[in-house]
Coordinates of C-alpha atoms in Angstrom, one line a residue:
M4 CA -30.5 -3.3 10.7
T5 CA -29.6 0.0 9.0
P6 CA -29.7 -0.2 5.2
K7 CA -26.4 0.1 3.4
S8 CA -25.6 3.5 2.0
S9 CA -25.8 3.5 -1.8
L10 CA -24.5 5.5 -4.7
L11 CA -25.9 5.3 -8.2
I12 CA -24.0 6.5 -11.2
R13 CA -26.4 7.0 -14.1
R14 CA -26.1 7.2 -17.9
A15 CA -22.3 6.8 -17.9
R16 CA -20.3 5.3 -20.8
I17 CA -19.0 2.4 -18.7
L18 CA -15.8 0.5 -19.6
L19 CA -16.6 -3.2 -19.0
P20 CA -14.0 -5.8 -18.1
N21 CA -14.0 -7.2 -21.7
G22 CA -12.9 -3.8 -23.0
E23 CA -16.2 -2.8 -24.5
F24 CA -18.4 0.1 -23.4
L25 CA -22.0 0.1 -22.1
V26 CA -24.0 3.3 -21.6
G27 CA -25.8 2.6 -18.4
D28 CA -25.9 2.7 -14.6
V29 CA -23.7 1.4 -11.8
Q30 CA -25.1 0.7 -8.3
I31 CA -22.7 0.9 -5.3
C32 CA -23.5 -0.3 -1.8
D33 CA -21.0 0.6 0.9
R34 CA -17.6 0.0 -0.7
Q35 CA -18.6 -2.3 -3.5
I36 CA -20.1 -2.4 -6.9
V37 CA -23.3 -4.5 -6.7
K38 CA -24.8 -4.0 -10.2
V39 CA -23.9 -2.8 -13.7
A40 CA -26.7 -2.6 -16.2
A41 CA -28.2 -0.5 -19.1
E42 CA -30.8 0.8 -16.6
I43 CA -31.2 0.2 -12.8
V44 CA -34.7 0.9 -11.5
E45 CA -33.8 1.2 -7.9
S46 CA -32.9 4.6 -6.5
G47 CA -29.8 5.4 -4.4
D48 CA -29.2 7.6 -1.4
R49 CA -27.1 9.7 -3.8
E50 CA -27.2 9.7 -7.6
I51 CA -24.8 11.2 -10.1
D52 CA -25.9 12.0 -13.6
A53 CA -22.9 11.0 -15.7
K54 CA -24.3 11.7 -19.1
G55 CA -21.5 12.5 -21.6
L56 CA -18.8 11.1 -19.2
T57 CA -16.8 7.9 -19.4
L58 CA -16.5 5.7 -16.3
L59 CA -13.2 3.9 -15.7
P60 CA -11.7 1.9 -12.9
G61 CA -9.7 4.2 -10.6
V62 CA -6.1 4.5 -11.3
I63 CA -3.6 2.5 -9.2
D64 CA -0.3 4.3 -9.3
P65 CA 2.3 1.7 -8.4
Q66 CA 5.3 4.0 -7.9
V67 CA 5.1 7.3 -6.0
H68 CA 7.3 9.2 -3.5
F69 CA 5.1 11.1 -1.1
R70 CA 7.9 12.3 1.2
E71 CA 6.3 11.6 4.6
P72 CA 7.9 11.2 7.1
G73 CA 10.8 13.5 7.1
L74 CA 10.5 15.6 3.9
E75 CA 7.1 17.1 4.3
H76 CA 8.2 20.5 3.0
K77 CA 8.1 18.8 -0.5
E78 CA 4.8 16.8 0.0
D79 CA 3.0 14.9 2.6
L80 CA 0.5 12.0 2.6
F81 CA -2.5 14.4 2.9
T82 CA -1.5 16.8 0.0
A83 CA -0.3 13.9 -2.2
S84 CA -3.6 12.0 -1.7
C85 CA -5.5 15.2 -2.5
A86 CA -3.5 15.4 -5.8
C87 CA -4.3 11.7 -6.4
A88 CA -8.0 12.2 -5.9
K89 CA -8.0 15.1 -8.3
G90 CA -6.1 13.0 -10.9
G91 CA -8.4 10.0 -10.7
V92 CA -5.8 8.0 -8.8
T93 CA -7.7 5.9 -6.2
S94 CA -4.8 3.8 -4.9
F95 CA -1.0 4.2 -4.7
L96 CA 2.1 2.2 -3.8
E97 CA 4.7 4.4 -2.1
M98 CA 8.5 4.1 -2.0
P99 CA 10.8 3.7 1.1
N100 CA 13.2 6.6 0.6
T101 CA 11.6 8.7 3.4
R102 CA 13.3 9.8 6.7
P103 CA 13.5 7.5 8.4
L104 CA 13.8 4.9 5.6
T105 CA 11.0 2.3 5.4
T106 CA 13.3 -0.6 6.1
T107 CA 11.6 -2.1 9.2
Q108 CA 8.2 -3.3 10.3
A109 CA 8.1 -0.4 12.8
A110 CA 8.7 2.2 10.0
L111 CA 6.1 0.5 7.8
D112 CA 3.6 0.5 10.7
D113 CA 4.2 4.2 11.2
K114 CA 3.5 5.0 7.6
L115 CA 0.3 2.9 7.6
S116 CA -1.0 4.7 10.7
R117 CA -0.2 8.1 9.2
A118 CA -2.0 7.1 6.0
A119 CA -5.0 5.9 7.9
E120 CA -5.4 9.4 9.4
K121 CA -4.5 11.5 6.3
C122 CA -5.1 9.7 3.0
L123 CA -8.1 10.4 0.9
V124 CA -7.3 7.3 -1.3
N125 CA -6.1 3.8 -0.8
Y126 CA -2.5 3.1 0.1
G127 CA 0.4 0.6 0.2
F128 CA 4.0 0.9 1.1
F129 CA 7.1 -0.8 -0.2
I130 CA 9.8 -2.1 2.2
G131 CA 13.3 -0.9 1.2
A132 CA 16.3 -3.2 0.9
T133 CA 19.6 -2.4 2.5
P134 CA 22.7 -4.6 2.7
E135 CA 21.7 -5.5 6.3
N136 CA 17.9 -5.9 6.6
L137 CA 17.2 -9.3 5.1
P138 CA 14.9 -10.5 8.0
D139 CA 12.6 -7.5 7.5
L140 CA 12.5 -8.1 3.7
L141 CA 11.2 -11.6 4.3
N142 CA 8.6 -10.8 7.0
A143 CA 7.4 -7.1 6.8
N144 CA 3.6 -7.0 6.2
P145 CA 1.5 -5.8 4.5
T146 CA 3.7 -4.7 1.6
P147 CA 3.5 -5.0 -2.2
G148 CA 7.2 -6.0 -2.3
I149 CA 10.8 -5.1 -1.8
K150 CA 12.3 -1.9 -3.4
V151 CA 15.9 -2.2 -4.4
F152 CA 17.8 0.9 -5.5
M153 CA 20.7 -0.5 -7.7
G154 CA 21.8 3.1 -8.4
S155 CA 20.8 6.8 -8.2
M156 CA 20.7 6.6 -4.4
H157 CA 23.0 7.5 -1.5
G158 CA 23.4 5.9 1.9
Q159 CA 21.8 2.7 3.2
L160 CA 19.3 2.2 0.4
L161 CA 22.0 1.9 -2.3
V162 CA 22.4 -1.9 -3.0
D163 CA 25.0 -1.8 -5.8
G164 CA 27.2 -4.9 -5.1
E165 CA 26.2 -8.0 -7.0
A166 CA 26.8 -10.3 -3.9
T167 CA 24.5 -8.2 -1.8
L168 CA 21.9 -8.1 -4.5
E169 CA 22.2 -11.9 -5.0
A170 CA 21.5 -12.4 -1.3
I171 CA 18.2 -10.5 -1.7
F172 CA 17.2 -12.5 -4.7
A173 CA 18.1 -15.8 -3.1
A174 CA 16.0 -15.4 0.0
G175 CA 12.2 -15.6 0.1
D176 CA 9.7 -15.3 -2.7
R177 CA 8.4 -11.8 -2.3
L178 CA 8.3 -9.5 -5.4
I179 CA 11.4 -7.4 -5.9
A180 CA 11.0 -4.0 -7.6
V181 CA 14.3 -2.5 -8.9
H182 CA 15.4 1.0 -9.8
A183 CA 17.8 -0.3 -12.4
E184 CA 20.8 2.0 -12.9
D185 CA 24.5 0.9 -12.6
Q186 CA 26.1 3.0 -9.9
A187 CA 29.7 2.3 -10.9
R188 CA 29.0 3.6 -14.4
I189 CA 27.3 6.7 -13.0
N190 CA 30.2 7.4 -10.7
Q191 CA 32.7 7.1 -13.5
R192 CA 30.7 9.4 -15.8
R193 CA 30.2 11.9 -13.1
Q194 CA 34.0 12.3 -13.1
E195 CA 34.1 12.5 -16.9
F196 CA 31.5 15.3 -17.0
A197 CA 32.5 17.1 -13.7
G198 CA 32.2 20.9 -13.7
I199 CA 29.4 21.0 -16.3
S200 CA 26.4 22.9 -14.9
D201 CA 24.1 22.5 -17.9
V202 CA 21.3 20.2 -16.5
A203 CA 21.0 18.5 -19.9
V204 CA 24.3 16.6 -19.1
H205 CA 22.2 14.6 -16.6
S206 CA 21.0 12.3 -19.4
Q207 CA 24.6 11.8 -20.5
I208 CA 25.9 11.0 -17.0
Q209 CA 23.1 8.5 -16.3
D210 CA 23.1 7.2 -19.8
N211 CA 21.3 4.3 -21.6
Q212 CA 24.2 2.0 -20.8
A213 CA 23.9 2.6 -17.1
A214 CA 20.3 1.6 -17.2
L215 CA 20.9 -1.4 -19.5
L216 CA 23.7 -2.8 -17.3
A217 CA 21.6 -2.8 -14.2
T218 CA 18.5 -4.3 -15.9
Q219 CA 20.7 -7.1 -17.4
L220 CA 22.0 -7.9 -13.9
A221 CA 18.5 -7.9 -12.3
L222 CA 17.2 -10.1 -15.1
K223 CA 20.1 -12.5 -14.7
L224 CA 19.5 -12.9 -10.9
S225 CA 15.7 -13.2 -11.5
K226 CA 16.2 -16.0 -13.9
K227 CA 18.8 -17.8 -11.7
Y228 CA 16.3 -17.9 -8.8
Q229 CA 13.1 -17.7 -10.8
R230 CA 12.3 -14.7 -8.5
R231 CA 9.4 -12.4 -9.2
L232 CA 11.0 -9.2 -10.5
H233 CA 9.4 -5.9 -11.5
I234 CA 11.5 -3.3 -13.3
L235 CA 10.5 0.2 -12.3
H236 CA 10.3 3.2 -14.7
L237 CA 11.9 1.6 -17.8
S238 CA 13.4 4.5 -19.7
T239 CA 15.5 3.2 -22.6
G240 CA 14.8 1.5 -25.9
D241 CA 17.8 -0.7 -25.2
E242 CA 16.1 -2.2 -22.1
A243 CA 12.8 -2.6 -23.9
E244 CA 14.6 -4.5 -26.7
L245 CA 16.3 -6.7 -24.1
L246 CA 13.0 -7.5 -22.4
R247 CA 11.4 -8.3 -25.8
Q248 CA 14.0 -11.0 -26.3
E249 CA 14.6 -12.2 -22.7
K250 CA 11.6 -11.4 -20.4
P251 CA 10.4 -14.5 -18.5
S252 CA 6.7 -14.9 -17.6
W253 CA 7.4 -13.9 -13.9
V254 CA 9.0 -10.5 -14.8
T255 CA 7.0 -7.3 -15.3
A256 CA 8.0 -3.8 -16.2
E257 CA 6.5 -0.3 -16.1
V258 CA 7.0 3.0 -17.9
T259 CA 6.1 6.6 -16.9
P260 CA 4.2 9.1 -19.0
Q261 CA 7.3 11.3 -18.9
H262 CA 9.5 8.6 -20.6
L263 CA 6.8 8.1 -23.2
L264 CA 6.0 11.8 -23.9
L265 CA 9.1 13.9 -22.9
N266 CA 12.7 13.6 -24.1
T267 CA 16.0 15.4 -23.9
S268 CA 14.5 18.4 -25.8
A269 CA 12.6 19.2 -22.6
Y270 CA 15.8 20.5 -20.9
Q271 CA 15.8 23.5 -23.2
K272 CA 12.1 24.3 -22.5
I273 CA 11.8 23.6 -18.7
G274 CA 15.4 23.3 -17.5
S275 CA 15.8 21.4 -14.2
L276 CA 12.1 20.6 -14.0
A277 CA 12.9 18.0 -16.6
Q278 CA 15.5 16.3 -14.4
M279 CA 14.6 12.9 -13.1
N280 CA 16.1 9.5 -12.4
P281 CA 16.4 7.6 -14.7
P282 CA 16.7 10.6 -17.0
L283 CA 14.7 11.6 -20.0
R284 CA 16.1 10.0 -23.2
E285 CA 16.1 10.5 -26.9
P286 CA 13.0 10.6 -29.2
R287 CA 14.1 7.2 -30.5
D288 CA 13.7 5.8 -26.9
N289 CA 10.1 7.3 -26.8
E290 CA 9.2 5.4 -29.9
I291 CA 10.6 2.0 -28.8
L292 CA 9.0 2.3 -25.3
W293 CA 5.6 3.1 -26.9
Q294 CA 5.8 0.1 -29.1
A295 CA 6.9 -2.1 -26.2
L296 CA 3.9 -0.9 -24.2
L297 CA 1.5 -1.6 -27.1
D298 CA 3.0 -5.1 -27.6
G299 CA 2.8 -6.0 -23.9
V300 CA 6.6 -6.1 -23.3
I301 CA 5.9 -3.3 -20.8
D302 CA 3.0 -4.2 -18.6
F303 CA 1.8 -1.0 -17.0
I304 CA 2.2 2.7 -16.2
A305 CA 3.4 4.5 -13.1
T306 CA 4.2 8.1 -12.5
D307 CA 7.2 8.0 -10.2
H308 CA 5.6 11.1 -8.6
A309 CA 8.7 12.6 -6.9
P310 CA 8.1 16.3 -5.9
H311 CA 10.7 18.9 -5.1
T312 CA 10.1 22.6 -4.4
L313 CA 10.7 25.2 -7.1
A314 CA 13.5 26.6 -4.8
E315 CA 15.3 23.3 -4.8
K316 CA 14.9 22.9 -8.5
A317 CA 16.3 26.5 -9.0
Q318 CA 19.8 25.5 -7.9
D319 CA 22.6 24.8 -10.3
Y320 CA 23.3 21.3 -11.6
P321 CA 24.4 19.0 -10.1
N322 CA 22.9 20.4 -6.9
T323 CA 19.3 20.2 -8.3
P324 CA 17.3 17.2 -7.1
S325 CA 15.9 14.7 -9.6
G326 CA 12.2 14.1 -9.8
M327 CA 8.9 15.6 -10.9
P328 CA 5.2 15.3 -9.8
G329 CA 2.8 13.3 -11.8
V330 CA -0.4 12.0 -10.1
E331 CA -2.6 14.9 -11.2
T332 CA -1.7 14.6 -14.9
S333 CA -1.0 10.9 -15.7
L334 CA -4.6 9.9 -16.6
P335 CA -5.4 12.9 -18.8
L336 CA -2.0 12.6 -20.5
M337 CA -2.6 9.0 -21.4
L338 CA -6.3 9.5 -22.3
T339 CA -5.2 12.4 -24.6
Q340 CA -2.9 9.9 -26.4
A341 CA -5.9 7.5 -26.7
V342 CA -8.2 10.2 -28.2
E343 CA -5.4 11.1 -30.6
G344 CA -5.2 7.4 -31.8
R345 CA -2.0 6.3 -30.3
C346 CA -3.8 3.6 -28.1
T347 CA -7.3 2.9 -26.9
V348 CA -9.1 4.1 -23.8
A349 CA -9.4 0.4 -22.8
Q350 CA -5.7 0.0 -23.1
V351 CA -5.1 3.0 -20.9
A352 CA -7.4 1.6 -18.2
N353 CA -5.6 -1.7 -18.4
W354 CA -2.2 -0.1 -18.1
M355 CA -3.2 2.2 -15.2
S356 CA -5.5 -0.1 -13.2
A357 CA -6.2 -3.7 -14.1
A358 CA -2.7 -4.8 -15.0
V359 CA -1.3 -3.2 -11.8
A360 CA -3.9 -5.0 -9.6
K361 CA -3.0 -8.2 -11.4
A362 CA 0.8 -7.8 -11.0
Y363 CA 0.7 -6.8 -7.3
K364 CA -2.2 -9.3 -6.5
I365 CA -4.4 -6.6 -5.2
P366 CA -7.9 -8.1 -4.8
K367 CA -11.1 -6.6 -6.1
K368 CA -9.4 -3.7 -7.9
G369 CA -9.1 -2.7 -11.5
A370 CA -12.5 -3.5 -13.0
I371 CA -16.1 -2.2 -13.1
A372 CA -18.1 -5.4 -12.2
P373 CA -20.2 -6.7 -9.3
G374 CA -18.0 -7.7 -6.3
F375 CA -15.2 -5.2 -7.2
D376 CA -14.4 -2.3 -5.0
A377 CA -16.1 1.0 -6.0
D378 CA -12.9 2.8 -6.8
L379 CA -13.9 4.7 -9.9
V380 CA -13.2 7.8 -12.0
L381 CA -15.6 9.7 -14.4
V382 CA -13.6 11.4 -17.1
D383 CA -14.6 14.0 -19.7
L384 CA -13.3 13.0 -23.1
E385 CA -15.2 15.7 -24.9
N386 CA -13.3 18.8 -23.7
Y387 CA -9.7 19.9 -23.5
R388 CA -8.1 22.0 -20.7
P389 CA -4.5 23.1 -20.2
V390 CA -2.3 22.0 -17.3
V391 CA -2.1 25.2 -15.2
R392 CA 0.4 25.6 -12.4
E393 CA -1.9 27.5 -10.1
E394 CA -4.4 24.6 -10.2
M395 CA -1.9 22.0 -9.0
V396 CA -2.8 20.4 -5.6
T397 CA 0.6 18.8 -5.0
K398 CA 2.5 20.7 -2.4
C399 CA 5.4 21.4 -4.8
G400 CA 3.0 23.5 -6.9
W401 CA 4.3 22.8 -10.5
S402 CA 4.1 20.3 -13.3
P403 CA 6.6 19.4 -16.1
F404 CA 3.5 19.4 -18.4
E405 CA 2.4 22.9 -17.7
G406 CA 0.7 24.4 -20.8
W407 CA -0.1 21.0 -22.4
N408 CA -3.7 20.9 -23.6
L409 CA -5.3 17.7 -22.4
T410 CA -8.6 15.8 -22.4
G411 CA -9.8 13.1 -20.1
W412 CA -9.6 15.2 -16.9
P413 CA -11.5 13.6 -14.0
A414 CA -14.9 15.1 -13.3
V415 CA -15.7 12.8 -10.4
T416 CA -13.5 10.4 -8.4
V417 CA -15.0 7.7 -6.1
V418 CA -12.9 5.9 -3.4
G419 CA -14.5 3.0 -1.6
G420 CA -18.0 4.1 -2.8
K421 CA -17.6 7.7 -1.5
V422 CA -17.2 10.7 -3.8
V423 CA -13.9 12.2 -2.9
F424 CA -13.6 14.7 -5.9
E425 CA -16.4 16.3 -7.8
N426 CA -16.6 19.4 -10.0
G427 CA -13.2 20.7 -9.0
K428 CA -13.8 20.2 -5.2
L429 CA -12.3 17.7 -2.9
D430 CA -14.1 16.1 0.1
T431 CA -11.2 15.9 2.5
N432 CA -13.2 13.9 5.0
V433 CA -13.1 10.8 2.8
R434 CA -10.4 8.2 3.8
G435 CA -9.0 5.3 1.8
E436 CA -8.0 2.0 3.2
A437 CA -4.7 0.0 3.4
L438 CA -4.3 -2.2 0.3
T439 CA -3.9 -6.0 0.7
F440 CA -1.7 -8.1 -1.4
D441 CA -2.7 -11.7 -1.9
A442 CA 0.2 -14.1 -1.6
E443 CA -1.4 -16.8 -3.6

């Protein structure tokens, strides 16, 4: 029998599952953590001296748009997973608005086979709801859940009628993740603001009320059927206050770093690069969302990584596409907030890993402990570096946070016990695995 390959990480400041830190060693055999201790006497096939670095569970990004198949000029599974590895993201859950749409088992299987060939990190794919595809929503596998676009979408994936939405909530018990914006209100306000080419009007057209109306409806249906609901990229203080009052135990919600750290003032600075759905809001919304996250009203963080080329973004509003990249910057953005005292490093790790694994029932992810998968990131919390456009690995080649000076940049990323990123270099031979989602 050949001995298992082993990796030893030495002298790291290790985040333990109880939220405390231990300076010590982690032993990894094959894909799993086998030992965590102040000192491990055995040697490994490969050893990393992590003195001065902090070891965290790898980030699980539960909402990304990686554009393959059909829109590979913006991003593809290989370039996106390279950006993930560089950003300390070791697993992702990707959305169904590709071409063709991920609305059938065949389309899901196609994405899984593409990812097996191309992805440096672990992967899972949502199944998209249309008014017609109820059987696939019940049976497609493996998937973290059903994605419903209540607004901000054209074509088949738009599910904006309450009767159609109710049929989805009424059938089966699979998690439903909603993009909550009210399409009727958006359509009405598009007419009211027609002819305005200032991109800042985007936040007025798709206003707080459009988000609140849709979240109220999703919550109403979730309560009626006691159906597992997840509210994607919560963007308004109004929705956060609603959830504070009325969130059942089976409902979860997420927020993006953009909605915590950027607001409508960004339009003046970066123009259409600040355009996303749901849009950036007012500073007051930033504050309420932060408090909701700290209080546990919001459960975790996702990037909604949604890349578009600079040429596409250079068009005049409303022809500019909504969305921005995020997987390379999300962890340093949040760790910078922790170092500055807004939250703790342990809270960041919970919001970006453990809480996601728990919500989506992903086994053996989200903690540094024996028996858990060796998906890890070593970060440098001692030094600051700016976000530089030329260093972006995402195919779109830009970031809305360009010029921000951040700490907590990944020094080493480990996926399934293999070093995929180290000292600025990617090992593009490493491959992640398909995530599983325990039904129990």
